[in-house]
Tab-separated table of C-alpha atoms in Angstrom:
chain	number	residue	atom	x	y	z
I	1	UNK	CA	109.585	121.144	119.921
I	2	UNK	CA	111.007	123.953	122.162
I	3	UNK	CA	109.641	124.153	125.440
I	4	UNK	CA	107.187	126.429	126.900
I	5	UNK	CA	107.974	126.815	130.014
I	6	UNK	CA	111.360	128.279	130.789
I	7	UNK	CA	112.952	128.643	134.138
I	8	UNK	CA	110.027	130.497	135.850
I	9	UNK	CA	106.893	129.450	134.428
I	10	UNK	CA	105.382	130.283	130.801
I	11	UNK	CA	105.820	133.626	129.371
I	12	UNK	CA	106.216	136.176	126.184
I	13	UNK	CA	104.323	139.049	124.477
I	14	UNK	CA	100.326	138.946	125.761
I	15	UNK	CA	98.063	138.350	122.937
I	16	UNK	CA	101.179	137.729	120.598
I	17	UNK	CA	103.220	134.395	121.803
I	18	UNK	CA	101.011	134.092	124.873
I	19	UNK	CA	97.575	133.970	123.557
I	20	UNK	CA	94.153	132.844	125.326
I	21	UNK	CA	94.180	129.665	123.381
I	22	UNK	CA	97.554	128.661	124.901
I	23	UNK	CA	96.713	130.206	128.630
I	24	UNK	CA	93.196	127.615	127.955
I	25	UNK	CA	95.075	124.800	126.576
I	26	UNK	CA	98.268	125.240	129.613
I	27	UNK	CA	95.120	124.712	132.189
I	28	UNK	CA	93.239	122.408	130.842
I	29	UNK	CA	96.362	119.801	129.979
I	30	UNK	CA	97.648	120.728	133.546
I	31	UNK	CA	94.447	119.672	134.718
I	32	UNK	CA	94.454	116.431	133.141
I	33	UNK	CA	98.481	115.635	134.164
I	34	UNK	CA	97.102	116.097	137.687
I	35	UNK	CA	93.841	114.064	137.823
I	36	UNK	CA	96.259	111.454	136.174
I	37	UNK	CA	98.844	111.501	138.886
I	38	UNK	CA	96.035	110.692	141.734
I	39	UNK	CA	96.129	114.406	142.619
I	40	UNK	CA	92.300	115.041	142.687
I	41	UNK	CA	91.536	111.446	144.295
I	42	UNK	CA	88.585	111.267	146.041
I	43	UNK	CA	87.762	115.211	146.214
I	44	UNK	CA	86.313	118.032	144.281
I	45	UNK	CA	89.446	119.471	142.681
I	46	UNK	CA	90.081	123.064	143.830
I	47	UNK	CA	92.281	125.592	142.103
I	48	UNK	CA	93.134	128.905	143.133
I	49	UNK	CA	94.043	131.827	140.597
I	50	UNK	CA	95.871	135.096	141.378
I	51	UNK	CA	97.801	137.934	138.852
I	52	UNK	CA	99.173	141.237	139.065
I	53	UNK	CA	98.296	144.333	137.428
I	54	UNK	CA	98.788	143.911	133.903
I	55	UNK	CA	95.876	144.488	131.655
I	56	UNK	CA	96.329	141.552	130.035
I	57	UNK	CA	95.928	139.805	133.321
I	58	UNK	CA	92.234	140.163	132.665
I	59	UNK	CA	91.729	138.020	129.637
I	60	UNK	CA	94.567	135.329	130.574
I	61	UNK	CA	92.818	134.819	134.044
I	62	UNK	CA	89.258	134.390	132.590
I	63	UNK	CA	91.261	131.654	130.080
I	64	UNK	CA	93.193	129.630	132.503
I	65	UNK	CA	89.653	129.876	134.918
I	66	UNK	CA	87.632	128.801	131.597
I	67	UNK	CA	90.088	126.268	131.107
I	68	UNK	CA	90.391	124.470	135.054
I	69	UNK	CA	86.152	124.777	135.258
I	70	UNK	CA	85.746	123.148	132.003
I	71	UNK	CA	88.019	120.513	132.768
I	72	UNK	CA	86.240	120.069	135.999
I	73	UNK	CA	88.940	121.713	138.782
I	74	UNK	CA	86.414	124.488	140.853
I	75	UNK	CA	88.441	127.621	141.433
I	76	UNK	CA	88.894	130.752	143.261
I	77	UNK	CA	89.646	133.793	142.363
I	78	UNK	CA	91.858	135.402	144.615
I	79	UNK	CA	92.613	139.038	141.867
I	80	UNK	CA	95.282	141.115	142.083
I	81	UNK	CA	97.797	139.537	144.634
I	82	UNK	CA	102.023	138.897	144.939
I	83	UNK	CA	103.068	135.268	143.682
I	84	UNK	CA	103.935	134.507	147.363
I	85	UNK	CA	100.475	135.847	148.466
I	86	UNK	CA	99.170	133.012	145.751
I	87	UNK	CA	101.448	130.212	146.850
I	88	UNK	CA	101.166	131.002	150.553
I	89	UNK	CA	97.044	130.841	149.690
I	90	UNK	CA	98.189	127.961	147.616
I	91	UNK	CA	98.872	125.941	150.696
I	92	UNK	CA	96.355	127.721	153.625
I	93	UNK	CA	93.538	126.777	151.387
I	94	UNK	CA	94.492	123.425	150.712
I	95	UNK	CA	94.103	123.925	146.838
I	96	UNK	CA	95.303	121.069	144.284
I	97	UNK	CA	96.890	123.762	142.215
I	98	UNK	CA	97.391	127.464	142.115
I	99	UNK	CA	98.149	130.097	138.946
I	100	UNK	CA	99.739	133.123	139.253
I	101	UNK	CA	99.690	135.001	135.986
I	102	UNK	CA	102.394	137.407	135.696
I	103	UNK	CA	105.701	138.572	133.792
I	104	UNK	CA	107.587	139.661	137.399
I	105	UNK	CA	110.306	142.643	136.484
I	106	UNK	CA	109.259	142.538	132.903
I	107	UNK	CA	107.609	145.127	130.884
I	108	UNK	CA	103.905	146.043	130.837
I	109	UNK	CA	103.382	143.809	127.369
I	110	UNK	CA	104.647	140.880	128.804
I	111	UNK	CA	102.572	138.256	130.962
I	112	UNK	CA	102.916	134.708	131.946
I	113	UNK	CA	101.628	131.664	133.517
I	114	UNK	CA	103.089	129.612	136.589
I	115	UNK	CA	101.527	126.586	138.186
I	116	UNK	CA	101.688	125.725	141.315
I	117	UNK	CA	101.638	122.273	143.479
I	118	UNK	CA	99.453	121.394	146.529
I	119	UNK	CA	101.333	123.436	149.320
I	120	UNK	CA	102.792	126.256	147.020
I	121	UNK	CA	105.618	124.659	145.440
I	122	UNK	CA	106.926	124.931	142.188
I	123	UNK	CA	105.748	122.498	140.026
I	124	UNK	CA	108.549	119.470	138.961
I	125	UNK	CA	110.120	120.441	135.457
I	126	UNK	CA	108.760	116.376	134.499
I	127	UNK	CA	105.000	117.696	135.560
I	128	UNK	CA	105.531	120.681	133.116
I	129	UNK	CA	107.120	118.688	130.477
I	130	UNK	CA	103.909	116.248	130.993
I	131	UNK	CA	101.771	119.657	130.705
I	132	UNK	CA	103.142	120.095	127.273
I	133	UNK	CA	102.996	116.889	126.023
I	134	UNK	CA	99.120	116.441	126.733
I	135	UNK	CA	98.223	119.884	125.037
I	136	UNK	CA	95.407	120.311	122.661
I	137	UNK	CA	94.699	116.279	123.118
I	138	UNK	CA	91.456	114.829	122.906
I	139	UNK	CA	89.665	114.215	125.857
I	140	UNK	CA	85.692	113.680	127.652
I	141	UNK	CA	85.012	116.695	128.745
I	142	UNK	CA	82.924	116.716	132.126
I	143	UNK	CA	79.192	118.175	131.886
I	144	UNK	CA	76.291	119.118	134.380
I	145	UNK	CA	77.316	119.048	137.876
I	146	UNK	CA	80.591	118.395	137.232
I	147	UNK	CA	82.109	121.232	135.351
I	148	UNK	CA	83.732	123.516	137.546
I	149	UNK	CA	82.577	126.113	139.839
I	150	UNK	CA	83.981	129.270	140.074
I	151	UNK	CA	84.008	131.572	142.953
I	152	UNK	CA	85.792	134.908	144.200
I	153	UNK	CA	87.921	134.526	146.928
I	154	UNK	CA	87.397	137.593	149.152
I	155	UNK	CA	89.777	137.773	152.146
I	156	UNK	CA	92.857	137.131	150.003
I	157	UNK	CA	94.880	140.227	151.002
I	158	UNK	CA	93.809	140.150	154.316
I	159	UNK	CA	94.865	136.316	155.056
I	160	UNK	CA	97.854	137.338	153.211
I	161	UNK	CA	98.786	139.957	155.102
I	162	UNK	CA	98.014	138.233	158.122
I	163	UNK	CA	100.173	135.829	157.233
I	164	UNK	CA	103.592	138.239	156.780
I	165	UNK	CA	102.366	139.667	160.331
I	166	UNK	CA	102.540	137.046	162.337
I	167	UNK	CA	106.027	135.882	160.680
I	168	UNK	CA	107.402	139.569	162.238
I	169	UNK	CA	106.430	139.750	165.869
I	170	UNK	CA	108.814	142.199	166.390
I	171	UNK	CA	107.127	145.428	166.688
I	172	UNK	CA	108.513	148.166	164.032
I	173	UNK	CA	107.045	150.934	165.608
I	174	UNK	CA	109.228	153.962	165.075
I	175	UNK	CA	110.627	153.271	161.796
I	176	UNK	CA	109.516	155.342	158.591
I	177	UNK	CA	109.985	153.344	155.738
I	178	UNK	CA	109.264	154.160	152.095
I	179	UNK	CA	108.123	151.203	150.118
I	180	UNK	CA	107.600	151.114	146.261
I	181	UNK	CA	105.390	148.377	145.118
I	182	UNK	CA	105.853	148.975	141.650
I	183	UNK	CA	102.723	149.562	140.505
I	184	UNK	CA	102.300	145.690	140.836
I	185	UNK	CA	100.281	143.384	142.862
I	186	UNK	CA	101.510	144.221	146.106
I	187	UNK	CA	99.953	148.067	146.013
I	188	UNK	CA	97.462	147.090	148.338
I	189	UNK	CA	99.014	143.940	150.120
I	190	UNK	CA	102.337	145.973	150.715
I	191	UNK	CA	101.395	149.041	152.524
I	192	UNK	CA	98.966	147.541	154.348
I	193	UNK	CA	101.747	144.440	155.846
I	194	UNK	CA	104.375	147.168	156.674
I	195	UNK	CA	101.925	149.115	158.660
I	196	UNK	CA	99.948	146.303	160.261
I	197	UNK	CA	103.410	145.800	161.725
I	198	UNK	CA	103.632	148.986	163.157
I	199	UNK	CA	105.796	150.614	160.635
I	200	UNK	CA	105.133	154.407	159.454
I	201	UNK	CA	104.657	154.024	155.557
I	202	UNK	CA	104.886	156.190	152.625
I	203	UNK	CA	103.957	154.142	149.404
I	204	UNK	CA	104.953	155.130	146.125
I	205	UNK	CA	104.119	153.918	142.580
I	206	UNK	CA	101.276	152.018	144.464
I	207	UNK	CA	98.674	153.675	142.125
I	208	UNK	CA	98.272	150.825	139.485
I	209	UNK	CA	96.572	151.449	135.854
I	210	UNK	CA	97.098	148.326	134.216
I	211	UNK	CA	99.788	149.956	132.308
I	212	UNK	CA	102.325	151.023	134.570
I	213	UNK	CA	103.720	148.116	136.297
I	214	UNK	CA	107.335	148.378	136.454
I	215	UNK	CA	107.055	151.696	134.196
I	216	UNK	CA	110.433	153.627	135.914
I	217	UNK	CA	109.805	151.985	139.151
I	218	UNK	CA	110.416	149.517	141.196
I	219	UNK	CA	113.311	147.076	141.609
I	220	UNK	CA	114.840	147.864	138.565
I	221	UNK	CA	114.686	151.639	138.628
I	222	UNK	CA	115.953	152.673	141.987
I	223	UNK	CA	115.707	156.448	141.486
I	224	UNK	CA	112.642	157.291	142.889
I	225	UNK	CA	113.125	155.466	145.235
I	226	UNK	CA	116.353	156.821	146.764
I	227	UNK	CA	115.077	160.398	146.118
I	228	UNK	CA	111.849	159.568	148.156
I	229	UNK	CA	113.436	158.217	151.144
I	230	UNK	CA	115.628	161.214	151.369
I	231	UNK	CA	112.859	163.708	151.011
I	232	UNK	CA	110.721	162.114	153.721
I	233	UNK	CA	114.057	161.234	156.236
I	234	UNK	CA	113.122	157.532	156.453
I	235	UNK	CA	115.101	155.461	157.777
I	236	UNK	CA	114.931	152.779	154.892
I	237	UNK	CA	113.201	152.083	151.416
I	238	UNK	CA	112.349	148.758	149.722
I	239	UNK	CA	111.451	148.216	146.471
I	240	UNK	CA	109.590	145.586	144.788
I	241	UNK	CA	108.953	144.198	141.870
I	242	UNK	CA	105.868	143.480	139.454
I	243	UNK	CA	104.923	140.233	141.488
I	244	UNK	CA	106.748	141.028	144.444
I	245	UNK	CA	108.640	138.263	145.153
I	246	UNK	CA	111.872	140.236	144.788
I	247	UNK	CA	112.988	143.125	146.641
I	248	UNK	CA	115.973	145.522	146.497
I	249	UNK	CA	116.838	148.221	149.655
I	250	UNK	CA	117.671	151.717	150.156
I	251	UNK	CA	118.959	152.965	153.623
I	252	UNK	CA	118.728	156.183	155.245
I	253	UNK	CA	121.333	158.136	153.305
I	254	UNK	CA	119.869	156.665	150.026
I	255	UNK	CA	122.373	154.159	149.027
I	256	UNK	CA	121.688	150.700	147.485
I	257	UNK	CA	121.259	147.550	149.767
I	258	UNK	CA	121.663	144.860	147.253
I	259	UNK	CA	120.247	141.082	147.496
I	260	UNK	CA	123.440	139.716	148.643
I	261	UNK	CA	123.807	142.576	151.441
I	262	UNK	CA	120.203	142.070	152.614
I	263	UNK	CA	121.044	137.892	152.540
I	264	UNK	CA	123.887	138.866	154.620
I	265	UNK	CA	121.965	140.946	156.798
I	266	UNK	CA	118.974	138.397	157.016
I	267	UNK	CA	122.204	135.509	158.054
I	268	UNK	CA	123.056	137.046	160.732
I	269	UNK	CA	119.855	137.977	162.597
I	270	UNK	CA	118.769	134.353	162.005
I	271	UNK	CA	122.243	133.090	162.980
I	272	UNK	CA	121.805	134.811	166.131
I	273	UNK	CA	118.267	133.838	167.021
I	274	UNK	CA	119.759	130.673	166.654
I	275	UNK	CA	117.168	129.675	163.694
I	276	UNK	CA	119.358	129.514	160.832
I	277	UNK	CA	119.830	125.963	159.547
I	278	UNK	CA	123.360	124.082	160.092
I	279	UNK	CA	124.582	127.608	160.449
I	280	UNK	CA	125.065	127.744	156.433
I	281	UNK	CA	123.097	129.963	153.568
I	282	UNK	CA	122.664	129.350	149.831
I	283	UNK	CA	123.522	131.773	147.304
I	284	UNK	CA	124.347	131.531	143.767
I	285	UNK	CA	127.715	131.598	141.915
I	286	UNK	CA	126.663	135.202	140.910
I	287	UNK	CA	126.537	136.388	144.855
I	288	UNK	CA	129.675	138.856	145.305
I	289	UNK	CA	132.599	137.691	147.143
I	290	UNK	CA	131.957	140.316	149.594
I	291	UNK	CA	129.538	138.178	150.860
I	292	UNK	CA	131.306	134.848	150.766
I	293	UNK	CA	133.709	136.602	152.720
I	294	UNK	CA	131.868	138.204	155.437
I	295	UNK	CA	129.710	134.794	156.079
I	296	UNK	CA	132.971	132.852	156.177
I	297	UNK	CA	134.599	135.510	158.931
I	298	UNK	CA	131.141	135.476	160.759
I	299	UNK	CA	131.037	131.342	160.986
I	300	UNK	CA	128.424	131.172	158.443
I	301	UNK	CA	128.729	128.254	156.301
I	302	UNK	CA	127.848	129.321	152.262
I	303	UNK	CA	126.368	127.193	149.531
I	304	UNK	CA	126.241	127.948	146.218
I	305	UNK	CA	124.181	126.984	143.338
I	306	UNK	CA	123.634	127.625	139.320
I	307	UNK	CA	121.659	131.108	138.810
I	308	UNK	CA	118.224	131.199	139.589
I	309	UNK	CA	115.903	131.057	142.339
I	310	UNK	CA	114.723	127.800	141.519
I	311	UNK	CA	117.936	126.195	142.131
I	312	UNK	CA	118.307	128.569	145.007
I	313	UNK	CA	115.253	126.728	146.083
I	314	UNK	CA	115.681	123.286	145.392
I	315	UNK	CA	119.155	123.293	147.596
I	316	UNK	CA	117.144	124.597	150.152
I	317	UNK	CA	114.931	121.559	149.920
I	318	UNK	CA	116.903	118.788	149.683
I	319	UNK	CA	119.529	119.799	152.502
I	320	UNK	CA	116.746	120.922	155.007
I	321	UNK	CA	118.195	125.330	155.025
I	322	UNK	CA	116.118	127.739	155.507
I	323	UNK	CA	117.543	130.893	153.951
I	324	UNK	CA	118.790	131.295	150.771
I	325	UNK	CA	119.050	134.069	147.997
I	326	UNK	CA	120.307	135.999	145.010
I	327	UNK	CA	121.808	139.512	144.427
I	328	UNK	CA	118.626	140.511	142.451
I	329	UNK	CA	116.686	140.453	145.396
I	330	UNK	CA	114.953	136.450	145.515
I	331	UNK	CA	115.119	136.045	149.389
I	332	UNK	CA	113.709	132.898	150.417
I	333	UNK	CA	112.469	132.164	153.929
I	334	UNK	CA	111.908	128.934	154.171
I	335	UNK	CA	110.327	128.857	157.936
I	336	UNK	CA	107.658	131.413	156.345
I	337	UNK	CA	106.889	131.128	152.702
I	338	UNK	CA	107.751	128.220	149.798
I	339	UNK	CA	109.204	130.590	147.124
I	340	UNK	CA	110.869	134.701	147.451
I	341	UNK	CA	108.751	136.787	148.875
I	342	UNK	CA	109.972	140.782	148.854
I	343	UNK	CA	107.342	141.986	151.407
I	344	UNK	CA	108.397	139.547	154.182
I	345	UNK	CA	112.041	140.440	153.233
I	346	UNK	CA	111.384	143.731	153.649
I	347	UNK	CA	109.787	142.943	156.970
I	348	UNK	CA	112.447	140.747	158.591
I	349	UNK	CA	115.089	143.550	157.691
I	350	UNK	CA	113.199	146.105	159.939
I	351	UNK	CA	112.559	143.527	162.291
I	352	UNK	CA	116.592	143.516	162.533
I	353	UNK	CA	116.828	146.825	162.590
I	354	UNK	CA	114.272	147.539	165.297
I	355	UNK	CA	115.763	144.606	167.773
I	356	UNK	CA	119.634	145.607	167.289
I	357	UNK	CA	118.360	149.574	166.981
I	358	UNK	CA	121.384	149.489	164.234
I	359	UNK	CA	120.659	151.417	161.029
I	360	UNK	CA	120.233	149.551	157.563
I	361	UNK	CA	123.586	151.746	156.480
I	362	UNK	CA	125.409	149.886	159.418
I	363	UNK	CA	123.801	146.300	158.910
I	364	UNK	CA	125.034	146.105	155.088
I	365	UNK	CA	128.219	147.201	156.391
I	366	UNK	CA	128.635	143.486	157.828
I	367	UNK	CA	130.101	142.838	153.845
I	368	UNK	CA	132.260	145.053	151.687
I	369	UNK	CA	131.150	144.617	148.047
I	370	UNK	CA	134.229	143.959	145.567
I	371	UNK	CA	134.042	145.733	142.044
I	372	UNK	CA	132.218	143.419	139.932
I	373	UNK	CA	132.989	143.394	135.771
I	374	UNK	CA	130.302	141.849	133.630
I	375	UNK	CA	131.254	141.450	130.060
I	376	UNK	CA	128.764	139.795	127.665
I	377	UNK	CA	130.791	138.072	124.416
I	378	UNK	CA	128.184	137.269	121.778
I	379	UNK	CA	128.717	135.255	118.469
I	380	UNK	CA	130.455	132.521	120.324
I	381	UNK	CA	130.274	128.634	120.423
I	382	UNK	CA	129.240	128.727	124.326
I	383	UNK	CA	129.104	124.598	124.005
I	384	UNK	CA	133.168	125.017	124.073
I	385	UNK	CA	133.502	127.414	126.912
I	386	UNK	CA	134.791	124.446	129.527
I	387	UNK	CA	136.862	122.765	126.938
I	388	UNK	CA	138.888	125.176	125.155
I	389	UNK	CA	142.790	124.952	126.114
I	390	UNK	CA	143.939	128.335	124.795
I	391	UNK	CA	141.031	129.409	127.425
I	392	UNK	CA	141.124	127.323	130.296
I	393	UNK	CA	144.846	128.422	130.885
I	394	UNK	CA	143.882	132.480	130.447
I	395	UNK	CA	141.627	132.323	133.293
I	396	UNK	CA	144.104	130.236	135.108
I	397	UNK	CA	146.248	132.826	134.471
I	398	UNK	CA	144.419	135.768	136.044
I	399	UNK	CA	143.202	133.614	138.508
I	400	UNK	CA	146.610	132.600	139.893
I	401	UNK	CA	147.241	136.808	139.298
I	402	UNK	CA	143.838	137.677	141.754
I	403	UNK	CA	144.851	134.954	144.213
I	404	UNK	CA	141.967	134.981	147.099
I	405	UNK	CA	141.315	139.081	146.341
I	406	UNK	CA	138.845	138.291	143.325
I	407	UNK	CA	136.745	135.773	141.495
I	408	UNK	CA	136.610	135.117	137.855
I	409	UNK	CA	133.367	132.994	136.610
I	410	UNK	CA	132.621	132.397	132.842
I	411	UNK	CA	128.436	131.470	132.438
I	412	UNK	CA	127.472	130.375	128.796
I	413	UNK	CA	123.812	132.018	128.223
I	414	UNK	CA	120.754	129.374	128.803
I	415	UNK	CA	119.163	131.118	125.661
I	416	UNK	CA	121.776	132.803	123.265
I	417	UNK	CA	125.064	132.427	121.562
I	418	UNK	CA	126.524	134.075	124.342
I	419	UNK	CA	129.149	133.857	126.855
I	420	UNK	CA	129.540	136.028	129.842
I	421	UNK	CA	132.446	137.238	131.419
I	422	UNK	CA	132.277	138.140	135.309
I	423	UNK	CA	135.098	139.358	137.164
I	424	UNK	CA	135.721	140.391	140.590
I	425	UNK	CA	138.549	141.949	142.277
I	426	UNK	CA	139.800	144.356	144.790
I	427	UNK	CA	139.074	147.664	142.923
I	428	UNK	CA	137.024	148.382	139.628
I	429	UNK	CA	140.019	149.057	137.184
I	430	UNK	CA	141.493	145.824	137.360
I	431	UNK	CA	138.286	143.815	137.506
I	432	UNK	CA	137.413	145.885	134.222
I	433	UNK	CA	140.810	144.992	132.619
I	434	UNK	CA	140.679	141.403	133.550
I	435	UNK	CA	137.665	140.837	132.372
I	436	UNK	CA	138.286	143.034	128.982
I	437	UNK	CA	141.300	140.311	128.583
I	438	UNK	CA	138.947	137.163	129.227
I	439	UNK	CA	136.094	138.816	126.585
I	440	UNK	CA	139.227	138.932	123.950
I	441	UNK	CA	140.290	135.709	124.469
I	442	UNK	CA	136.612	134.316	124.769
I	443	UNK	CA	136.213	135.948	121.286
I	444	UNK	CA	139.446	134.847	119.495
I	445	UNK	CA	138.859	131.002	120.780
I	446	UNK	CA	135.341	130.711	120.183
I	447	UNK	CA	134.239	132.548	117.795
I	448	UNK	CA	131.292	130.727	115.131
């Protein structure tokens, strides 16, 4: 059977792979995985449900709430609100279990589902596995007084923003920032942090349809962004994504801030408050060697994991850090929130800027980005990526050639037939030419 849920909850096409039967049947099995494991011992079982601004958010919310009440779990309804406004709520509320539904940085037609545990973490991968096994089982279903309640949750953006307040007690006053939400759940929640904090904001794409999330905007389509912070002379943009627990940067003169920049940025403030954890950050194998660099030549320790926040996240967990990251703009801070949470990233970076009075343009500068190739070889075995000779001694090749000046890194797809080719070096020419080589090679040796 292939698994439902991938790397970052459930997701796929609303109303087409994810239906309101499966949203119904995810809860109510998740429900019944719980009650099993002694999470609901002795108590009402709560449950607290958020989403972003999809219209399909509508029917998959009243689903997954149909689903928890029958199955006994009360819930509350916390509408429209960031994934780490849900977790944080997650937690604060002391709820067995929160939802977020949402497809993050994907397209409008898209939605999904991700559960949360008591406190705001992700769920285990066996707990989801469990989840799908118990699916569409029979089972007693609870009646009278002890279906479900079902109640709206009324001060969730203002606890929420509360909360990102009081993790920036630095004052931003005097800074003009430009902040586009997207058209995603943090329109409201977004604005309203940043200037709580004493920040002058101008919002953009914070006028949500149900259509427009991520429509040309946001984290993955900078332009408006960069043009908007130029036109009102601020002295830095952010923008988020669909469930805003990514964020991207623009600074005064409207160039990019990437993840790893802001991580770098984020590494040294906390390095010199003297709160950042055994002096070391985790990154992925994807962060630029820029950044290794600059940490190693500023006494910061680096650890790096596979792709993906989750394992960003988990490394974080079991060796006790408390900042850790990825170029797309995941920024976790551990001392504040249980997952990435683009608002408060957006907030400790002008909390830098307003203690050092150093402009975002001069912060970034801490790391020099080297040209990065990607080169994406499809119709490949990817199984024989690590054990193919004729391979193996090509990249050793170019690797002896790049020496400590770049970084070659060959990632088989989690998903596809696919194998891709990432390069770094000192300027873009050879990194392309390198990595052109490697795809050829990749290619010729594996093809099906």
């Amino acid at each position: 059977m292939t698994r439902l849920f991938g790397t970052d909850g459930v997701r796929g096409l609303a109303n087409a792979a994810l239906t309101a039967e499966l949203a119904l049947d995810l809860s109510v099995a998740a429900a019944h995985v719980l009650a099993d494991r002694g999470e609901f011992a002795g108590h009402r079982p709560v449950a607290v449900v958020g989403r972003d601004t999809r219209i399909s958010g509508q029917f998959l919310e009243a689903a997954v709430v149909a689903g928890l009440a029958s199955a006994g779990v009360d819930v509350l309804l916390l509408g429209v609100l960031p994934t780490p406004g849900v977790a944080y709520l997650t937690g604060k509320l002391g709820a067995d279990l929160g939802v977020m539904l949402s497809a993050s940085h994907n397209p409008m037609p898209d939605n999904g589902i991700k559960f949360l545990a008591r406190g705001g973490l992700k769920l285990d991968d066996a707990i989801e596995v469990a989840i799908e096994k118990r699916m569409r089982e029979e089972w007693q279903r609870p009646t009278g007084g002890a279906v479900g309640r079902v109640s709206p949750y009324a001060d969730a953006v203002t606890d929420y923003a509360s909360h990102l307040v009081a993790a920036t007690p630095e004052p931003l006053r005097g800074l003009k920032v430009v902040l586009d939400c997207a058209n995603g759940a943090a329109s409201e929640v977004g604005p309203q942090a940043l200037r709580d904090a004493g920040a002058e904001v101008i919002a953009i794409h914070a006028d949500p349809d149900g259509l427009n999330i991520n429509d040309n905007c946001g984290s993955t389509h900078l332009e408006s962004l960069q043009a908007a912070v130029l036109e009102h002379g601020a002295d830095a943009g952010f923008a988020l994504d669909g469930d805003a627990d990514r964020c991207l940067a623009v600074c005064h003169e409207g160039h990019v801030v990437d993840g790893d920049q802001i991580l770098a940025v984020l590494a040294l403030a906390m390095r010199d408050e003297g709160t950042l954890v055994k002096d070391t950050v985790v990154a992925t194998v994807m962060s630029n060697l820029g950044f290794v660099h600059a940490m190693k030549g500023a006494g910061v320790g680096v650890r790096q994991t596979k792709v993906g926040d989750r394992y960003v996240l988990e490394a974080m967990r079991i060796s006790g850090y408390n900042l850790g990251g990825e170029q797309s703009g995941h920024v976790i801070l551990s001392d504040h929130a249980t997952t990435g949470d683009g608002i408060l990233t957006a907030l400790k970076v002008l909390q830098r800027m307003a203690a050092t009075g150093t402009s975002l343009k001069q912060l970034a500068g801490v790391m020099t980005r080297l040209p990065q190739v990607l080169v994406n070889v499809a119709d490949v075995d990817k199984s024989r990526t690590d054990e193919d000779a004729v391979l193996a001694a090509a990249v050793a090749e170019e690797e002896a050639a790049l020496g400590d000046s770049g970084r070659i890194l060959l990632r088989p797809s989690g998903t596809e037939a696919l194998v891709r080719v990432m390069v770094e070096a000192p300027t873009h020419d050879l990194a392309h030419d390198v990595a052109h080589r490697l795809a050829d090679v990749v290619k010729a040796q594996l093809a099906l």
